[in-house]
Structures are given as structure tokens and as C-alpha cells.
C-alpha positions as a printed NumPy array, in Angstrom:
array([[ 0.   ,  0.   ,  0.   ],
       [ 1.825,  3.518, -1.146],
       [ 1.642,  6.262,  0.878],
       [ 1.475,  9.708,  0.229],
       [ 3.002, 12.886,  1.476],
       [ 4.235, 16.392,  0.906],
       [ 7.942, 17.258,  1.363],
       [ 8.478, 19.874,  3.49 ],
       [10.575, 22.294,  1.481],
       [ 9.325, 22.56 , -1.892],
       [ 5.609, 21.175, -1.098],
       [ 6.447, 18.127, -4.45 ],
       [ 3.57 , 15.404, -3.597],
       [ 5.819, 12.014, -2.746],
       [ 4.42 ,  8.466, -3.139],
       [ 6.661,  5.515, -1.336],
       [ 5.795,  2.324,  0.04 ],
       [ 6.742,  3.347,  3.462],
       [ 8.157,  6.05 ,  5.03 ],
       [11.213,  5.649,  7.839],
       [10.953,  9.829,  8.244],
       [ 8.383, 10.967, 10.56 ],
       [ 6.251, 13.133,  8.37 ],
       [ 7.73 , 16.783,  9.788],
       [10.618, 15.472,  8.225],
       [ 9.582, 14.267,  5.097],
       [11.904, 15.743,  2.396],
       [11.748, 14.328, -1.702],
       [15.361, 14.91 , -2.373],
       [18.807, 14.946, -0.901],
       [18.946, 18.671, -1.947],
       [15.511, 19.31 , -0.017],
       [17.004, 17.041,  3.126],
       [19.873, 19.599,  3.358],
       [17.531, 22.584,  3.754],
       [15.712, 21.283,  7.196],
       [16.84 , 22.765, 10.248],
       [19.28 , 20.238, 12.092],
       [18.131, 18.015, 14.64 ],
       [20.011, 19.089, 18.07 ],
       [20.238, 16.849, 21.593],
       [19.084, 13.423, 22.517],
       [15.45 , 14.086, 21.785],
       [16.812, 14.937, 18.035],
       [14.158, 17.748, 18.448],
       [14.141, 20.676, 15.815],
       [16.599, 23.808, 16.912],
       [14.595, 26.401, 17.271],
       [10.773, 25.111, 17.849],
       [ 9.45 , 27.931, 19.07 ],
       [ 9.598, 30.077, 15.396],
       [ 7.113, 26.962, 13.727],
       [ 7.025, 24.677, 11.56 ],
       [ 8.894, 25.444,  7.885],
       [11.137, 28.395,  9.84 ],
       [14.626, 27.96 , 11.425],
       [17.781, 29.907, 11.996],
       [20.593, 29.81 ,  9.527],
       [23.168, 32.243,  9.892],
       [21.571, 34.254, 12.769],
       [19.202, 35.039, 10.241],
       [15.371, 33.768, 10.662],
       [15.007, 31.481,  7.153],
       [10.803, 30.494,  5.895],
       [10.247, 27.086,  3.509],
       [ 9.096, 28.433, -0.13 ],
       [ 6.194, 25.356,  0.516],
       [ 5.194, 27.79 ,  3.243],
       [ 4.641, 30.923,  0.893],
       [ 1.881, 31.567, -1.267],
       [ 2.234, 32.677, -4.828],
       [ 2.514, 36.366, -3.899],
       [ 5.034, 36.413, -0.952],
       [ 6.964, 33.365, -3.743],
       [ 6.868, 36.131, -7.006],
       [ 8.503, 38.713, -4.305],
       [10.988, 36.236, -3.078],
       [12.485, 35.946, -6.129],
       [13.97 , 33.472, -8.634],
       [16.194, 31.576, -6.363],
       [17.076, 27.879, -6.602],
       [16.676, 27.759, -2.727],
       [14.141, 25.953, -1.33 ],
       [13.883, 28.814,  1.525],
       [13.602, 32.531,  1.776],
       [15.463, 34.93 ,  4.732],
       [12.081, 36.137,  6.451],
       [13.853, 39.955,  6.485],
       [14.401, 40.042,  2.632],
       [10.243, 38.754,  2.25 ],
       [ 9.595, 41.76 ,  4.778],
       [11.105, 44.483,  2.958],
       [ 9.998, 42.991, -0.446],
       [ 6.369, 42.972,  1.108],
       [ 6.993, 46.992,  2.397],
       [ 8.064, 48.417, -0.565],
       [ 5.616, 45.955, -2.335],
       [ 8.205, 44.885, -5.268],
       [11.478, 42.443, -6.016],
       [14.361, 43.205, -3.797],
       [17.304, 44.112, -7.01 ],
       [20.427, 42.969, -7.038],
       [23.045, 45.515, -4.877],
       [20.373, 46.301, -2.661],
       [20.438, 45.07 ,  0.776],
       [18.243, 44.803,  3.965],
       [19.651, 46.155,  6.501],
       [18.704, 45.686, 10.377],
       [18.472, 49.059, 12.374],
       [19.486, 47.656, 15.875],
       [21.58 , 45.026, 14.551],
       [19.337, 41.952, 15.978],
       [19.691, 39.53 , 13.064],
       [16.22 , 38.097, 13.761],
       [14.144, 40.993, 13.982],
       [11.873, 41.06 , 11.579],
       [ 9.584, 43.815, 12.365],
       [ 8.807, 46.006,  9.348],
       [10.075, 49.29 , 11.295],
       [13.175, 47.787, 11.819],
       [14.686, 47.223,  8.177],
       [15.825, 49.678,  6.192],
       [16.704, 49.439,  2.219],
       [20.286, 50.215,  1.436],
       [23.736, 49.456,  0.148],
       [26.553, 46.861,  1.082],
       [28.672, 49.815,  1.583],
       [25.854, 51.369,  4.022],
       [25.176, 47.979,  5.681],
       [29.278, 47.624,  6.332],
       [29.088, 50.696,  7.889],
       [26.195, 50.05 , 10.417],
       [28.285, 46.628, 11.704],
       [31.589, 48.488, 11.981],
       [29.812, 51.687, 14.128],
       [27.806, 48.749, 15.886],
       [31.452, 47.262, 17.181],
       [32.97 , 51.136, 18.033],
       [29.95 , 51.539, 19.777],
       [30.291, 48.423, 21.425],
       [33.952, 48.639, 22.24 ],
       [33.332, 52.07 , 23.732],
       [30.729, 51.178, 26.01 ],
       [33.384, 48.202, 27.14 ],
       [36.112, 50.717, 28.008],
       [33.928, 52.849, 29.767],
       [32.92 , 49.907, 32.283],
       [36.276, 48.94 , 32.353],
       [36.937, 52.646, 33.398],
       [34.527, 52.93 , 36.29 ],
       [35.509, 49.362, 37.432],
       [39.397, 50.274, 37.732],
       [37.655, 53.312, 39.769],
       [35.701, 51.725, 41.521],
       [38.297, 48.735, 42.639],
       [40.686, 51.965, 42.995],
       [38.444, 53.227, 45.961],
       [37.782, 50.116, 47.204],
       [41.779, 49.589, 47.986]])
């Protein structure tokens, strides 16, 4: 008796004999297998449960199955080979309601790699998005001397 399922990735209808996947892992190709999120600790549980089913991490980055997409949200994605789209690059194309080109990039305004939140991308260049990492780690390494500062001072007292 064949059964019949729906790989997770690129939503292509599979018929087998049997299964040996459980069906939230059901893939139709090697190349589709290689997209699913990684299986982590001796439950071999999904990383990352709590963003749903067809969404994981890659990178940092929050990354949404194409089988998850309807034909809108897909024509925005793009023309990509990928069987998955990074969430922040489907948010922008949805806010400025056309194709992300290539040389653009999205850019995140506080740096958080997986926040999505329309009000928090920005439309720009590499150049521009180089720019917002390196002030990110000045910033950063500033606010690390200036604790270091106050805890010589403080340890200075202290003596």
C-alpha cells in the first residue's frame, strides 16, 4: 500500500511504500534534506521550535520554507534555486511591495539579526550595511572601556 506525502521544502507530492521519516521530516530529495533545520540533543528535536514549523535559523538570520509561501510572498521572493527565503528580505519585499534588485540590501536598524519587524529594516547598500556593523562594534567597544573605566575606579576606591 503507497503512501502519500508532501515534502516539506518545496511542497512536491511524494508516493513511497513506506516512510522511515516521521512526516515533519519528510523531504523528496537529498537537496531538499539539506535545507531542514538540524536536529540538536538526545530528543533529536528541531533547533529552534518555538519560530514553527517550515522556519529555522541559519546564519543568525530567521530562514521560511518556499512550501510555506503563497504565490505572492513566492513572485517577491524571487527566482532563487533555494528551497527557503530569509524572512527579512520577504519583509522588505512585502513593504516596498516589489522584487528586492540585485546591490540592494536589507539592513537591520538595531543590529538583531532576527528581527523582523517592518520598522526595523531599512533598504540600502553593502557599503551602508558595512558601515552600520563596523559603528555597531565602536559603539560596542566604547561602552566596554567605559565599564572597564569605572571598574578600575571603583576597585581603585575600594583599595
Amino acid at each position: 500500500m503507497a503512501e502519500t506525502r508532501i515534502c516539506i521544502i518545496c511542497g512536491t507530492e511524494i508516493t513511497r511504500g513506506s516512510f522511515s521519516r516521521k512526516p515533519e521530516r519528510t523531504a523528496c530529495s537529498r537537496r531538499c534534506a539539506g535545507s531542514l533545520p538540524k536536529l540538536s540533543g538526545k530528543n533529536r528535536k528541531w533547533k529552534n521550535t518555538e519560530l514553527g514549523g517550515g522556519r529555522w535559523k541559519i546564519g543568525g538570520y530567521i530562514a521560511v520554507a518556499k512550501s510555506m509561501l503563497d504565490d505572492y510572498e513566492i513572485e517577491l521572493a524571487g527566482n532563487s534555486k533555494l528551497h527557503y527565503v530569509l524572512e527579512h528580505r520577504l519583509v522588505m519585499a512585502k513593504k516596498i511591495e516589489r522584487r528586492i534588485e540585485t546591490g540592494e540590501v536589507v539592513r537591520h536598524l538595531n543590529g538583531d539579526k532576527a528581527d523582523n519587524r517592518p520598522e526595523n529594516l531599512v533598504l540600502g547598500s553593502h557599503q551602508e550595511n558595512t558601515l552600520d556593523h563596523v559603528s555597531l562594534r565602536n559603539e560596542l567597544s566604547l561602552w566596554k572601556n567605559i565599564a572597564l573605566t569605572l571598574l578600575m575606579i571603583l576597585s581603585s576606591k575600594n583599595d
